[in-house]
Structures are given as structure tokens and as C-alpha cells.
PDB file of C-alpha atoms in Angstrom:
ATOM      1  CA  UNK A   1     -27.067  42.069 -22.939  1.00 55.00           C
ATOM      2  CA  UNK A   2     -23.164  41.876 -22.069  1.00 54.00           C
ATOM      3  CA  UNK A   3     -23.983  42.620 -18.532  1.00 59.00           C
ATOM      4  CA  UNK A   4     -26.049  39.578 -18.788  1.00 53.00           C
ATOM      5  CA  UNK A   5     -23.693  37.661 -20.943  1.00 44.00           C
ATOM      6  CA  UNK A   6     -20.980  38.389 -18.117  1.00 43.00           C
ATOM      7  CA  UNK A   7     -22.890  37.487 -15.395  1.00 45.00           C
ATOM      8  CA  UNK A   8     -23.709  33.919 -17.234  1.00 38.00           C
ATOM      9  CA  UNK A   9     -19.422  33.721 -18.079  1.00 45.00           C
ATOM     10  CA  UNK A  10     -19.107  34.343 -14.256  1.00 39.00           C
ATOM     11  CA  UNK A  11     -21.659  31.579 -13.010  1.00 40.00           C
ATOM     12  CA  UNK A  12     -20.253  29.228 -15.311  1.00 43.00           C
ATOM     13  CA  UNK A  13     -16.739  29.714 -14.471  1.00 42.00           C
ATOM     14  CA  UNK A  14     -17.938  29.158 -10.649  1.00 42.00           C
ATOM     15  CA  UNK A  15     -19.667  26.343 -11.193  1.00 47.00           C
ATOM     16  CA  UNK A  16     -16.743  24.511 -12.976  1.00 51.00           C
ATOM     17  CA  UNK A  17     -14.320  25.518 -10.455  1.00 55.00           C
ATOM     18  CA  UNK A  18     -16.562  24.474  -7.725  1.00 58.00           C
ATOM     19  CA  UNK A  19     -16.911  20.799  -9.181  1.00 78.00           C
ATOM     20  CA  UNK A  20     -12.827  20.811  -9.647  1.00 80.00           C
ATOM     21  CA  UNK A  21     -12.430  21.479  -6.723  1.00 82.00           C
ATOM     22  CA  UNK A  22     -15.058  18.989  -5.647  1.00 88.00           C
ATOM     23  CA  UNK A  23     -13.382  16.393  -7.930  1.00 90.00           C
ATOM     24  CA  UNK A  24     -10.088  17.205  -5.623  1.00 91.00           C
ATOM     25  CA  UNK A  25     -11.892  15.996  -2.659  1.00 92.00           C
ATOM     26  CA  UNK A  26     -13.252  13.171  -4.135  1.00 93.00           C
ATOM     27  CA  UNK A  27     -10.024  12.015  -5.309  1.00 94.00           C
ATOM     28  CA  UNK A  28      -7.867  12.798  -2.251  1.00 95.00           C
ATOM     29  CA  UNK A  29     -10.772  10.834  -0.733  1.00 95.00           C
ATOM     30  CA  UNK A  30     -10.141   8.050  -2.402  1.00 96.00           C
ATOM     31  CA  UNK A  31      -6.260   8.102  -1.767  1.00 96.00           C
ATOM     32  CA  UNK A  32      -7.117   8.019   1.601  1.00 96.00           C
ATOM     33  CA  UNK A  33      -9.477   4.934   1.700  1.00 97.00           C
ATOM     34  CA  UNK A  34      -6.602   2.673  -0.196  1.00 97.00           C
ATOM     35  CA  UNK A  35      -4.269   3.642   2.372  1.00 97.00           C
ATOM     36  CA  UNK A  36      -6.603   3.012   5.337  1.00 97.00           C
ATOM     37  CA  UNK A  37      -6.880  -0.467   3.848  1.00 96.00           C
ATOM     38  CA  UNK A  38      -3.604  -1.204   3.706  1.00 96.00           C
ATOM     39  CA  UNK A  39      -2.719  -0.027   7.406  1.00 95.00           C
ATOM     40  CA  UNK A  40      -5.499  -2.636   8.042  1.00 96.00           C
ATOM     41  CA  UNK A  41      -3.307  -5.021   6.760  1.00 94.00           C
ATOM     42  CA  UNK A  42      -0.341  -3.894   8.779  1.00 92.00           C
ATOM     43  CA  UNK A  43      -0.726  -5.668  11.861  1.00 94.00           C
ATOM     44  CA  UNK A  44      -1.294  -8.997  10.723  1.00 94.00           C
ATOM     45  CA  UNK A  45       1.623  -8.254   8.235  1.00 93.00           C
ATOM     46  CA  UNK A  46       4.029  -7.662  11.804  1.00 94.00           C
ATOM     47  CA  UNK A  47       2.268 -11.009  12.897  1.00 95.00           C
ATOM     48  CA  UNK A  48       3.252 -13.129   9.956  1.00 95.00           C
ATOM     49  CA  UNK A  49       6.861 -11.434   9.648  1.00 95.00           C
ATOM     50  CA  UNK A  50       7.472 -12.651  13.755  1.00 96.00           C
ATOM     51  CA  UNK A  51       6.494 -16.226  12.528  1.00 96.00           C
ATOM     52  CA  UNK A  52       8.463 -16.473   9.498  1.00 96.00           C
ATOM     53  CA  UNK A  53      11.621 -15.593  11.198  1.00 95.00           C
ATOM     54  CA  UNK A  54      10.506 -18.270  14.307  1.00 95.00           C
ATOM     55  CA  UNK A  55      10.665 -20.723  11.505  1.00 94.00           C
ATOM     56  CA  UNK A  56      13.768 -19.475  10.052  1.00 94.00           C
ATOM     57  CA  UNK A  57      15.373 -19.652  13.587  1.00 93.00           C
ATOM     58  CA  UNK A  58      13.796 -23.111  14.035  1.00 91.00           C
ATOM     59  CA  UNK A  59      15.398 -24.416  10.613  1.00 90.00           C
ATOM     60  CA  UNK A  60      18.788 -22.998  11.705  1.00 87.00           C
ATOM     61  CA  UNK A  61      18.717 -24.734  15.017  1.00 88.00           C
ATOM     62  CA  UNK A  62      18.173 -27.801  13.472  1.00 83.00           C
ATOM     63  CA  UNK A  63      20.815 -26.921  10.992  1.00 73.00           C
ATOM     64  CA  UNK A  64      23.274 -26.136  13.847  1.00 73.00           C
ATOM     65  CA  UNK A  65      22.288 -29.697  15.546  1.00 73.00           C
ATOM     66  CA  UNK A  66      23.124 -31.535  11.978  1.00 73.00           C
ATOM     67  CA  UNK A  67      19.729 -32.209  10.799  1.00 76.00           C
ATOM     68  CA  UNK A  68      19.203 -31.076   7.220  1.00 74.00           C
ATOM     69  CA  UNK A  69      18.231 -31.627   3.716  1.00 74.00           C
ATOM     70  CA  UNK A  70      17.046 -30.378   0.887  1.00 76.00           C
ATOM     71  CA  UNK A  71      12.944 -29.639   1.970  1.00 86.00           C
ATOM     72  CA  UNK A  72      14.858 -27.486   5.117  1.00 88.00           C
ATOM     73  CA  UNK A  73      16.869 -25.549   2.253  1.00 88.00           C
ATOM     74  CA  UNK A  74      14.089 -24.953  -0.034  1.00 93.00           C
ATOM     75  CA  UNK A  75      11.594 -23.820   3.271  1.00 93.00           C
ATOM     76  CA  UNK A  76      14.288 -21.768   4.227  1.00 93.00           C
ATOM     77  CA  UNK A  77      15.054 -19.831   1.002  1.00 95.00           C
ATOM     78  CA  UNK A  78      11.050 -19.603   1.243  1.00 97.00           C
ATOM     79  CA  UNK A  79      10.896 -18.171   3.814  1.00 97.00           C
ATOM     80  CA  UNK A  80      13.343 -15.852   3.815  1.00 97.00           C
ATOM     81  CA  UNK A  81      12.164 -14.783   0.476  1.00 97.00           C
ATOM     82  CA  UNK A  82       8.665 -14.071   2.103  1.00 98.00           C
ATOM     83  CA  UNK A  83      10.310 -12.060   4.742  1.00 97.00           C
ATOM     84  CA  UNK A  84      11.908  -9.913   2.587  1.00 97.00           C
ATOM     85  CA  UNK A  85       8.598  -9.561   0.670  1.00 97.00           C
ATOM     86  CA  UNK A  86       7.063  -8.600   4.060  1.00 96.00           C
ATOM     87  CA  UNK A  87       9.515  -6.497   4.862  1.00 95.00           C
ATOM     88  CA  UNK A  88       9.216  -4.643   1.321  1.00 96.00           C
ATOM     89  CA  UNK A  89       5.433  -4.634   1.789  1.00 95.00           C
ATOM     90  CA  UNK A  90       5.766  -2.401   5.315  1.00 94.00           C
ATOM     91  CA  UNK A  91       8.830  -0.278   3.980  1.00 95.00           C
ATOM     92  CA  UNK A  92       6.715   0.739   0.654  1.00 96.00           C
ATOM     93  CA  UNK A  93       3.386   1.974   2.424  1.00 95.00           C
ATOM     94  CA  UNK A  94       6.261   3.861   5.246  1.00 95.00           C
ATOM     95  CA  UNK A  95       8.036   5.431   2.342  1.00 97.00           C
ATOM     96  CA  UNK A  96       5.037   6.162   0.504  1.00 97.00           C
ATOM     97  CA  UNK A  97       3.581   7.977   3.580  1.00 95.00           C
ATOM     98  CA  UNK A  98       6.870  10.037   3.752  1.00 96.00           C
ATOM     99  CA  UNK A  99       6.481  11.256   0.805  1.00 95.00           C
ATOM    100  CA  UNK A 100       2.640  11.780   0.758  1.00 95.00           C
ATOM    101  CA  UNK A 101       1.803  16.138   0.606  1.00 93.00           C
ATOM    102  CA  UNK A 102      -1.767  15.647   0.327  1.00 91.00           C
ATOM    103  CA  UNK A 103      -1.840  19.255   2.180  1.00 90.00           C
ATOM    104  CA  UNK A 104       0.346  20.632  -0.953  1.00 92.00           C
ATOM    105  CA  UNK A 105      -1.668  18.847  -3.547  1.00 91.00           C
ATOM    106  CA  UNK A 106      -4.915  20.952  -2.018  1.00 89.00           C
ATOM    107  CA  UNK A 107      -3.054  24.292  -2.479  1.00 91.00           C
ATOM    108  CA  UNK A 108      -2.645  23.268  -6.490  1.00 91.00           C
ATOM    109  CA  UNK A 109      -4.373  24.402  -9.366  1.00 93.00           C
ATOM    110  CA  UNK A 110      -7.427  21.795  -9.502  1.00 91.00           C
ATOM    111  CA  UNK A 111      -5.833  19.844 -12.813  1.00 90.00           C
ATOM    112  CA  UNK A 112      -2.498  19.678 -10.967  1.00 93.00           C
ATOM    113  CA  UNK A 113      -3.706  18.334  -7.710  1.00 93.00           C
ATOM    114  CA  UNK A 114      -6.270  15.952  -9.521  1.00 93.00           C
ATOM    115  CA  UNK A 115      -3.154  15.209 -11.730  1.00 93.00           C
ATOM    116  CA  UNK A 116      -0.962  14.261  -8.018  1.00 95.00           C
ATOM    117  CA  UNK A 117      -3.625  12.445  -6.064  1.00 95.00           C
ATOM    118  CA  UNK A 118      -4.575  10.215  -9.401  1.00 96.00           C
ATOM    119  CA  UNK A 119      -0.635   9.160  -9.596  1.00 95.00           C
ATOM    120  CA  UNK A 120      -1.174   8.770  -6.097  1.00 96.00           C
ATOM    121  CA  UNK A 121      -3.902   6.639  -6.268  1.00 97.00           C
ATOM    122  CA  UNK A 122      -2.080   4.517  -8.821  1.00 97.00           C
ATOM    123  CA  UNK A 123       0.537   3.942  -6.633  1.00 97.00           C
ATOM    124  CA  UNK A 124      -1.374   2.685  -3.339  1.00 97.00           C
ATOM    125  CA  UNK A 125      -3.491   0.090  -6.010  1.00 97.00           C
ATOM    126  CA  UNK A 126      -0.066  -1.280  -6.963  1.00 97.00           C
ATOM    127  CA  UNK A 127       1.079  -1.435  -3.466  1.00 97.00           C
ATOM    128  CA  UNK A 128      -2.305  -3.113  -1.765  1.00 97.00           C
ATOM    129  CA  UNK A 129      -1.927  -5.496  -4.451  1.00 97.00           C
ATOM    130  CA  UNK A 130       1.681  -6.205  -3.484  1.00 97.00           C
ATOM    131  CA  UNK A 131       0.878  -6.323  -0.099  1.00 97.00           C
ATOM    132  CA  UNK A 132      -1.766  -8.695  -0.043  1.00 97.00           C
ATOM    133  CA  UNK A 133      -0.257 -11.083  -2.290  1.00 97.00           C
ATOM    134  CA  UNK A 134       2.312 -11.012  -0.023  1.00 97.00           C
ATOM    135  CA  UNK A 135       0.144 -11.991   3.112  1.00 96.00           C
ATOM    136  CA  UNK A 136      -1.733 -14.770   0.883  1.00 97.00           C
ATOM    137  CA  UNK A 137       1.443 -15.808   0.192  1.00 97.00           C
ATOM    138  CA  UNK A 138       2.940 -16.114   3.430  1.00 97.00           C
ATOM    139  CA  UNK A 139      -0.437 -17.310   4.733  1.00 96.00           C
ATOM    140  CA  UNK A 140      -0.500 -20.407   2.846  1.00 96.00           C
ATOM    141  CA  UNK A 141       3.254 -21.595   2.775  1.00 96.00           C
ATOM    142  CA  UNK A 142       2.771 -21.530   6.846  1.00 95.00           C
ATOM    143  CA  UNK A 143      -0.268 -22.989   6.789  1.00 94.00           C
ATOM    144  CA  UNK A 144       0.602 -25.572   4.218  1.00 93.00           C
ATOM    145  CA  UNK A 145       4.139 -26.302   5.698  1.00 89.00           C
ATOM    146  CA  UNK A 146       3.742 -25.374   9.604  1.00 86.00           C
ATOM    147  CA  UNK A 147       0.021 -26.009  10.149  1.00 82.00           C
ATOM    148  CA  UNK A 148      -0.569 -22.722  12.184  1.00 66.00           C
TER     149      UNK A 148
END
């Protein structure tokens, strides 16, 4: 009766450590996926960047030739505040991928490393959203103010 009793301790124990560990995969899975779709978003986020500063450089040559007024100075405060926002945007997902040990995480106890890639997780929603605000936002004040 113990021997069975053991044997039954022993399958369970297996079984729960195989779906932890299963669980791990899932979740580092699912880390992965966000980023993938927010690399996606990188090159069109390089494209709008090189446009915003051609505008900048176009209001500051029109600046430099006398022509201003107060639509030029609120564009360009716009747009340098989208910019920056771009900038952020690419910066984030860089440092984030610095900083990323999904290797590490693996080598964890299963709670821990479920624990990591969840805060992980967290962190690349927050930043996708960020990000494509930012390239719905730059989007439309280009398209609304530049046509293109």
C-alpha cells in the first residue's frame, strides 16, 4: 500500500512539474509574440521619424527665410514632440531587449520564471501600446497637416 501510495506521490509530482514547466513555455511564448509585433512596427516607426524631422527642417528653413507664425510654432513643437515620442518608442523596445534573460528565466524554479516572463509580458503590452499610439499619432498629424 505505501509502495503504491509512493508511486501515486511520484506521478503526481511529475505531472505538475511537467505542466509548470509547460506553463514556462507557454508564457515565454507569449513574450516572444508581443515583441515580434512590435519589431513589426519598427520600420515604419524609422520611416515616420525621417519625415518628421524633413518637416522640422522644412519649418526651420522657412523660419531662417522670415516666414513664420504661430500654426509653424505649434507644428513645430508637434512635431518635435512626436519625434521624441518616436524616438522613446525605439529606445524602450532596444533597452527592453538589453535587458531581456529569457535563457536565465528557463534555468528558474517554474514559479520564478513564470513570475519573470509574466512581468515581462506586462511590460511589452505597455510598450506596444505606447508604440502604436505613437505611430497613429504621428500618422495622422502628417497626414492631416502634410498630406503624405
Amino acid at each position: 500500500m505505501n509502495r503504491i501510495l509512493g508511486i501515486l506521490i511520484c506521478s503526481i509530482l511529475l505531472i505538475n512539474c511537467d505542466n509548470q514547466k509547460e506553463q514556462v513555455g507557454e508564457m515565454e511564448t507569449s513574450v516572444l509574440q508581443i515583441h515580434d509585433q512590435i519589431m513589426e512596427n519598427l520600420p515604419e516607426l524609422t520611416k515616420l521619424e525621417k519625415i518628421l524631422v524633413q518637416k522640422l527642417e522644412l519649418i526651420d528653413s522657412l523660419e531662417n527665410e522670415g516666414i513664420n507664425g504661430n500654426n509653424l510654432a505649434q507644428n513645430r513643437l508637434k512635431l518635435l514632440e512626436l519625434s521624441k515620442n518616436i524616438k522613446d518608442s525605439n529606445e524602450q523596445m532596444m533597452l527592453w531587449m538589453q535587458h531581456y534573460n529569457g535563457d536565465s528565466a528557463r534555468s528558474l524554479p517554474a514559479e520564478a520564471a513564470i513570475t519573470y516572463f509574466q512581468i515581462e509580458k506586462e511590460r511589452l503590452i505597455s510598450l506596444k501600446l505606447t508604440t502604436e499610439k505613437n505611430l497613429t499619432d504621428s500618422r495622422s498629424f502628417i497626414t492631416n497637416n502634410y498630406g503624405n
